Coordinates of C-alpha atoms and ligand atoms in Angstrom, one line a residue:
X519 CA 0.0 0.0 0.0
X520 CA 1.4 3.4 -1.0
X521 CA 0.0 6.7 0.4
X522 CA 0.9 10.3 -0.5
X523 CA 0.6 12.6 2.5
X524 CA 0.3 16.4 2.6
X525 CA 1.0 18.6 5.7
X526 CA 0.1 22.3 5.6
X527 CA -1.4 23.0 9.0
X528 CA 1.2 25.6 10.2
X529 CA 4.5 26.8 8.7
X530 CA 5.9 23.8 6.9
X531 CA 4.8 22.6 3.5
X532 CA 5.5 19.0 3.5
X533 CA 4.8 16.1 1.1
X534 CA 5.7 12.5 1.7
X535 CA 5.1 9.1 0.0
X536 CA 5.1 6.1 2.4
X537 CA 4.8 2.4 1.6
X538 CA 3.7 -0.5 3.7
X539 CA 4.2 -4.1 2.6
X540 CA 1.5 -6.6 3.4
X541 CA 3.7 -8.8 5.6
X542 CA 5.6 -6.0 7.5
X543 CA 4.3 -4.1 10.4
X544 CA 6.1 -0.8 9.7
X545 CA 6.5 1.5 6.8
X546 CA 9.1 2.9 4.5
X547 CA 9.4 6.5 3.3
X548 CA 9.9 6.4 -0.5
X549 CA 10.4 10.1 -0.8
X550 CA 9.8 13.2 1.3
X551 CA 10.2 16.9 0.8
X552 CA 9.6 19.7 3.3
X553 CA 9.8 23.5 2.8
X554 CA 10.0 25.6 5.9
X555 CA 8.5 29.1 5.9
X556 CA 10.4 30.0 9.1
X557 CA 12.5 32.8 7.5
X558 CA 9.3 34.4 6.1
X559 CA 7.7 34.6 9.5
X560 CA 10.8 35.3 11.6
X561 CA 10.6 39.1 11.1
X562 CA 7.0 39.0 12.6
X563 CA 8.1 37.0 15.7
X564 CA 5.6 34.2 15.0
X565 CA 3.6 32.5 12.3
X566 CA 1.3 34.9 10.3
X567 CA -1.7 32.8 9.1
X568 CA -2.4 34.7 5.9
X569 CA 1.2 34.6 4.8
X570 CA 1.4 30.9 5.7
X571 CA -1.5 29.9 3.5
X572 CA -0.2 32.0 0.6
X573 CA 3.2 30.3 0.8
X574 CA 1.6 26.8 1.0
X575 CA -0.4 27.5 -2.1
X576 CA 2.6 29.0 -3.9
X577 CA 4.8 25.9 -3.4
X578 CA 2.6 22.9 -3.0
X579 CA 2.1 21.9 -6.6
X580 CA 5.8 21.9 -7.4
X581 CA 6.6 20.1 -4.1
X582 CA 4.2 17.3 -5.0
X583 CA 5.7 17.0 -8.5
X584 CA 9.2 17.0 -7.0
X585 CA 8.4 14.4 -4.4
X586 CA 6.7 12.1 -7.0
X587 CA 9.7 12.4 -9.3
X588 CA 12.1 11.5 -6.4
X589 CA 10.0 8.4 -5.7
X590 CA 10.2 7.4 -9.4
X591 CA 6.4 6.6 -9.1
X592 CA 3.6 7.5 -11.4
X593 CA 0.6 9.1 -9.7
X594 CA -1.5 6.0 -10.6
X595 CA 0.6 3.8 -8.3
X596 CA -0.7 5.8 -5.2
X597 CA -3.5 4.0 -3.3
X598 CA -4.7 7.0 -1.3
X599 CA -4.1 10.7 -0.8
X600 CA -3.9 11.9 2.9
X601 CA -3.9 15.5 4.1
X602 CA -4.0 17.2 7.5
X603 CA -7.6 18.4 8.0
X604 CA -7.0 19.8 11.5
X605 CA -6.2 21.1 14.0
X606 CA -4.3 24.0 12.6
X607 CA -4.5 27.3 10.6
X608 CA -7.6 27.2 8.4
X609 CA -6.0 28.7 5.3
X610 CA -3.2 26.2 5.2
X611 CA -5.5 23.3 6.0
X612 CA -7.7 24.3 3.0
X613 CA -4.8 24.5 0.6
X614 CA -3.4 21.1 1.5
X615 CA -6.7 19.2 1.8
X616 CA -8.2 20.7 -1.4
X617 CA -5.1 19.7 -3.3
X618 CA -5.2 16.1 -1.9
X619 CA -8.9 15.9 -2.8
X620 CA -8.1 17.0 -6.4
X621 CA -5.5 14.3 -6.7
X622 CA -7.9 11.7 -5.2
X623 CA -10.7 12.7 -7.6
X624 CA -8.4 12.6 -10.6
X625 CA -7.1 9.1 -9.7
X626 CA -10.3 7.7 -8.4
X627 CA -8.6 6.8 -5.1
X628 CA -9.6 7.7 -1.5
X629 CA -9.0 11.0 0.0
X630 CA -7.9 10.4 3.7
X631 CA -8.5 13.3 6.2
X632 CA -5.9 13.1 9.0
X633 CA -5.8 14.6 12.4
X634 CA -2.4 16.3 12.8
X635 CA -2.1 15.1 16.5
X636 CA -3.0 11.6 15.6
X637 CA -0.1 11.8 13.0
X638 CA 2.4 13.0 15.6
X639 CA 1.4 9.9 17.8
X640 CA 1.0 7.1 15.2
X641 CA 4.3 7.9 13.3
X642 CA 6.0 6.2 16.3
X643 CA 4.6 2.9 14.9
X644 CA 6.1 3.4 11.4
X645 CA 9.6 2.2 12.3
X646 CA 9.1 0.4 15.6
X647 CA 6.8 -2.2 17.0
X648 CA 4.7 0.0 19.3
X649 CA 1.7 -2.1 20.3
X650 CA -1.7 -0.7 21.5
X651 CA -2.6 0.3 24.2
X652 CA 0.2 2.7 25.0
X653 CA 0.6 6.0 26.8
X654 CA 1.6 9.1 24.9
X655 CA 3.2 12.3 25.9
X656 CA 2.5 14.8 23.1
X657 CA 4.3 18.1 23.3
X658 CA 4.2 20.5 20.3
X659 CA 3.8 24.2 19.6
X660 CA 0.1 24.0 19.9
X661 CA -0.6 21.1 22.3
X662 CA 0.7 19.4 25.4
X663 CA -1.3 16.4 26.4
X664 CA -1.0 13.0 28.0
X665 CA -3.2 10.4 26.4
X666 CA -3.8 6.7 26.2
X667 CA -3.9 5.3 22.7
X668 CA -6.3 2.3 22.7
X669 CA -6.1 1.8 19.0
X670 CA -5.3 3.8 15.9
X671 CA -8.5 5.8 16.2
X672 CA -9.3 5.8 19.9
X673 CA -7.5 8.1 22.3
X674 CA -8.3 9.0 26.0
X675 CA -7.1 12.3 27.4
X676 CA -5.6 11.9 30.9
X677 CA -4.3 15.5 31.2
X678 CA -3.2 18.6 29.3
X679 CA -1.9 22.1 29.6
X680 CA -4.3 24.5 31.1
X681 CA -2.7 27.5 29.3
X682 CA 0.4 27.6 27.0
X683 CA 1.6 24.5 25.1
X684 CA 5.2 23.5 25.9
X685 CA 6.6 24.4 22.5
X686 CA 4.8 27.8 22.8
X687 CA 6.5 28.3 26.3
X688 CA 9.9 27.5 24.7
X689 CA 9.2 30.0 21.9
X690 CA 7.9 32.8 24.3
X691 CA 10.8 32.2 26.7
X692 CA 13.3 32.5 23.9
X693 CA 11.7 35.7 22.7
X694 CA 11.9 37.2 26.2
X695 CA 15.6 36.3 26.2
X696 CA 16.0 38.1 22.9
X697 CA 16.1 35.1 20.5
X698 CA 14.1 34.4 17.4
X699 CA 11.4 31.9 16.5
X700 CA 11.3 28.9 16.9
X701 CA 12.8 29.1 20.4
X702 CA 12.9 25.4 21.3
X703 CA 16.2 24.5 19.6
X704 CA 17.8 27.8 20.7
X705 CA 17.0 27.3 24.4
X706 CA 18.2 23.7 24.2
X707 CA 21.6 24.8 22.7
X708 CA 21.9 27.6 25.2
X709 CA 21.2 25.4 28.2
X710 CA 24.0 23.0 27.2
X711 CA 26.5 25.7 28.0
X712 CA 25.3 26.4 31.5
X713 CA 27.9 25.9 34.2
X714 CA 26.2 26.6 37.5
X715 CA 22.7 27.0 39.1
X716 CA 22.1 30.7 39.3
X717 CA 18.3 30.8 39.1
X718 CA 15.3 29.1 40.7
X719 CA 12.0 28.9 38.7
X720 CA 8.7 27.5 39.9
X721 CA 7.4 24.0 39.0
X722 CA 3.7 24.9 38.2
X723 CA 1.0 22.4 39.2
X724 CA 3.6 19.9 40.3
X725 CA 1.8 19.2 43.6
X726 CA -1.7 18.9 42.1
X727 CA -2.9 15.3 41.9
X728 CA -3.8 15.3 38.2
X729 CA -2.0 15.0 34.9
X730 CA -2.3 18.7 33.9
X731 CA 0.4 21.2 33.1
X732 CA 0.7 25.0 33.2
X733 CA 3.6 26.7 31.4
X734 CA 2.5 30.3 31.0
X735 CA 3.7 31.3 34.5
X736 CA 7.1 29.9 33.8
X737 CA 7.6 32.3 30.9
X738 CA 6.4 35.2 33.1
X739 CA 8.9 34.3 35.8
X740 CA 11.6 34.3 33.2
X741 CA 10.4 37.7 32.0
X742 CA 10.5 39.2 35.6
X743 CA 14.2 38.0 35.9
X744 CA 15.0 39.5 32.5
X745 CA 13.3 42.8 33.3
X746 CA 15.4 43.2 36.5
X747 CA 18.5 42.9 34.2
X748 CA 20.4 39.9 33.1
X749 CA 23.9 39.6 31.6
X750 CA 24.3 37.9 28.3
X751 CA 26.4 35.2 29.9
X752 CA 23.7 34.4 32.5
X753 CA 21.1 33.6 29.9
X754 CA 22.4 30.1 29.5
X755 CA 21.9 29.4 33.2
X756 CA 18.4 30.7 33.0
X757 CA 17.7 28.6 29.9
X758 CA 19.0 25.6 31.8
X759 CA 16.8 26.2 34.8
X760 CA 13.8 26.7 32.4
X761 CA 14.5 23.2 31.0
X762 CA 15.0 21.7 34.5
X763 CA 11.6 23.1 35.6
X764 CA 9.9 21.7 32.4
X765 CA 11.5 18.3 32.9
X766 CA 10.4 18.2 36.6
X767 CA 6.8 18.9 35.6
X768 CA 6.8 16.4 32.7
X769 CA 8.4 13.7 34.9
X770 CA 5.9 14.0 37.8
X771 CA 2.8 14.0 35.5
X772 CA 4.1 11.3 33.2
X773 CA 4.9 9.1 36.2
X774 CA 1.4 9.7 37.5
X775 CA -0.1 8.8 34.1
X776 CA 2.0 5.6 33.9
X777 CA 0.6 4.5 37.2
X778 CA -3.0 5.1 35.9
X779 CA -2.1 3.1 32.8
X780 CA -0.6 0.2 34.9
X781 CA -3.7 0.1 37.1
X782 CA -6.0 0.0 34.1
X783 CA -4.2 -2.5 31.9
X784 CA -2.2 -4.4 34.5
X785 CA 1.1 -3.9 32.5
X786 CA 4.0 -1.5 32.7
X787 CA 3.3 -0.7 29.0
X788 CA 5.0 1.7 26.6
X789 CA 5.4 5.4 26.5
X790 CA 5.6 7.3 23.2
X791 CA 7.0 10.8 23.4
X792 CA 6.2 12.9 20.3
X793 CA 5.6 16.4 18.9
X794 CA 8.2 19.1 18.2
X795 CA 9.5 19.2 21.8
X796 CA 10.3 15.5 21.7
X797 CA 13.3 16.4 19.5
X798 CA 14.9 18.0 22.6
X799 CA 17.7 15.6 23.6
X800 CA 17.9 16.8 27.3
X801 CA 14.1 16.2 27.9
X802 CA 14.2 13.0 25.9
X803 CA 17.1 11.6 28.1
X804 CA 15.3 12.4 31.3
X805 CA 12.0 10.8 30.3
X806 CA 13.9 7.8 28.9
X807 CA 15.6 7.4 32.4
X808 CA 12.2 7.6 34.1
X809 CA 10.9 4.8 31.8
X810 CA 13.9 2.7 32.4
X811 CA 13.5 2.9 36.1
X812 CA 9.8 1.9 35.9
X813 CA 10.3 -0.9 33.4
X814 CA 8.3 0.9 30.8
X815 CA 9.3 0.7 27.1
X816 CA 10.2 4.1 25.7
X817 CA 9.7 5.2 22.1
X818 CA 10.6 8.6 20.4
X819 CA 10.4 9.1 16.7
X820 CA 13.5 10.4 14.9
X821 CA 13.9 14.2 15.4
X822 CA 12.8 14.8 11.8
X823 CA 9.6 12.9 12.5
X824 CA 8.9 14.7 15.8
X825 CA 8.6 18.2 14.2
X826 CA 5.9 18.8 11.6
X827 CA 6.2 16.5 8.6
X828 CA 4.0 14.8 5.9
X829 CA 5.4 11.4 6.6
X830 CA 3.3 11.2 9.8
X831 CA 0.3 12.2 7.7
X832 CA 0.9 9.6 5.0
X833 CA 1.6 6.9 7.6
X834 CA -1.6 7.7 9.5
X835 CA -3.4 7.4 6.1
X836 CA -1.9 3.9 5.8
X837 CA -3.0 2.9 9.3
X838 CA -6.6 4.2 8.5
X839 CA -6.8 2.4 5.1
X840 CA -5.3 -0.8 6.6
X841 CA -8.0 -0.7 9.4
X842 CA -10.7 -0.3 6.8
X843 CA -11.7 3.2 7.9
X844 CA -14.0 4.6 5.3
X845 CA -14.6 8.3 5.9
X846 CA -13.3 9.3 2.5
X847 CA -15.9 11.7 1.5
X848 CA -14.7 14.7 -0.5
X849 CA -17.3 16.7 1.5
X850 CA -15.1 16.5 4.7
X851 CA -13.9 20.0 5.4
X852 CA -11.0 21.1 7.7
X853 CA -11.5 21.7 11.4
X854 CA -9.1 24.3 12.9
X855 CA -9.9 22.8 16.3
X856 CA -10.1 19.1 16.4
X857 CA -9.6 17.1 19.6
X858 CA -8.3 13.5 19.5
X859 CA -11.3 12.5 21.7
X860 CA -13.6 13.5 18.8
X861 CA -12.1 11.6 15.8
Ligands
KG4_1928 O1 5.2 19.6 16.4 P1 5.7 20.9 15.9 O2 6.7 20.9 14.8 O3 4.5 21.8 15.4 C1 3.3 21.9 16.0 O4 2.4 21.0 15.8 O5 3.1 22.8 16.8 O6 6.3 21.7 17.2 C2 6.9 22.9 17.1 C3 7.3 23.3 18.4 C4 7.9 24.8 18.5 O7 7.2 25.5 19.5 C5 9.3 24.6 18.7 O8 9.9 25.6 19.5 C6 9.3 23.2 19.5 O9 8.3 22.5 18.9 N1 10.6 22.6 19.4 C7 11.4 22.4 20.5 C8 12.6 21.8 19.9 N2 12.5 21.7 18.6 C9 11.3 22.2 18.3 N3 11.2 22.6 21.8 C10 12.3 22.3 22.6 N4 13.4 21.7 22.2 C11 13.7 21.5 20.9 N5 14.8 21.0 20.5
ZN1929 ZN1 2.8 19.5 14.9

């Protein structure tokens, strides 16, 4: 089975062609191309929705042609056309899903609407044998949630951020410190150079007996410190303390969720860490250690598959087709807000 996926929900235009053989569990990327719009949005300090949709529509056609050429496949060999239909910025979602619908119509093959968050989670199954049910810690620029994945299409939310998403907190903190968007990779690099503990930031909600997070106060605490005056050389220590605080919150809530999982399924189970923030090596290593200590299997997709990409959309399309899901109507329209509990 071969599916072409399109991702245009935010500031990456991405196209990928993924193949799954009948007797193998995983999938193989035949070709993939991603164009980032980051440089276009940088000057504005964040993603400008109107600019994003224009850029997607300017480049998508040639990106699809280029990706097909790299795969050496003819369009008629594709079994389904998947596109992100939410959550995300409406303009971009319309560009990508309408294009995929056109391809599906022209080839008389299914159009597969894909939830972006489902893509972030299920892509962990493309290269590794991650069996359902499993626990998932999803941390991206728009979402931070802990969920149980019961099957490819059934997710139960255990907790989530009550304000900013974790990636958003990284981006805002970097901005406060005078760095550009996206802030996550910059904070990670900066923190690596820290030599001592000079700051103490709060650990929001850590004592609350639930699986929720709050990250907006953290960025405010950083702002207060910066406003009082901070030397250029102390920024790395502040970035390090920011990451330490984030890790403490993630660890406590993930451990709590793992206990809930164990009680429900009578097994240690597996944890999938996914979304853009899961490309952070420091956070990844701390969560990996937690899982090791608890006897829980730990999976993180490759960094390239943690940040936004069309491979996760194509792979989710494959999982849907393989499971016989049939909501292929061309009438399906994008949903800028679309919870995993409402697939
Ligand atoms: O999943 P993603 O590519 O897009 C969304 O669905 O939102 O996540 C983007 C977010 C950005 O906020 C970015 O700063 C963050 O992921 N991010 C990171 C790192 N790389 C990307 N955060 C922390 N450390 C990183 N290395
Ligand atoms: Zn994403």
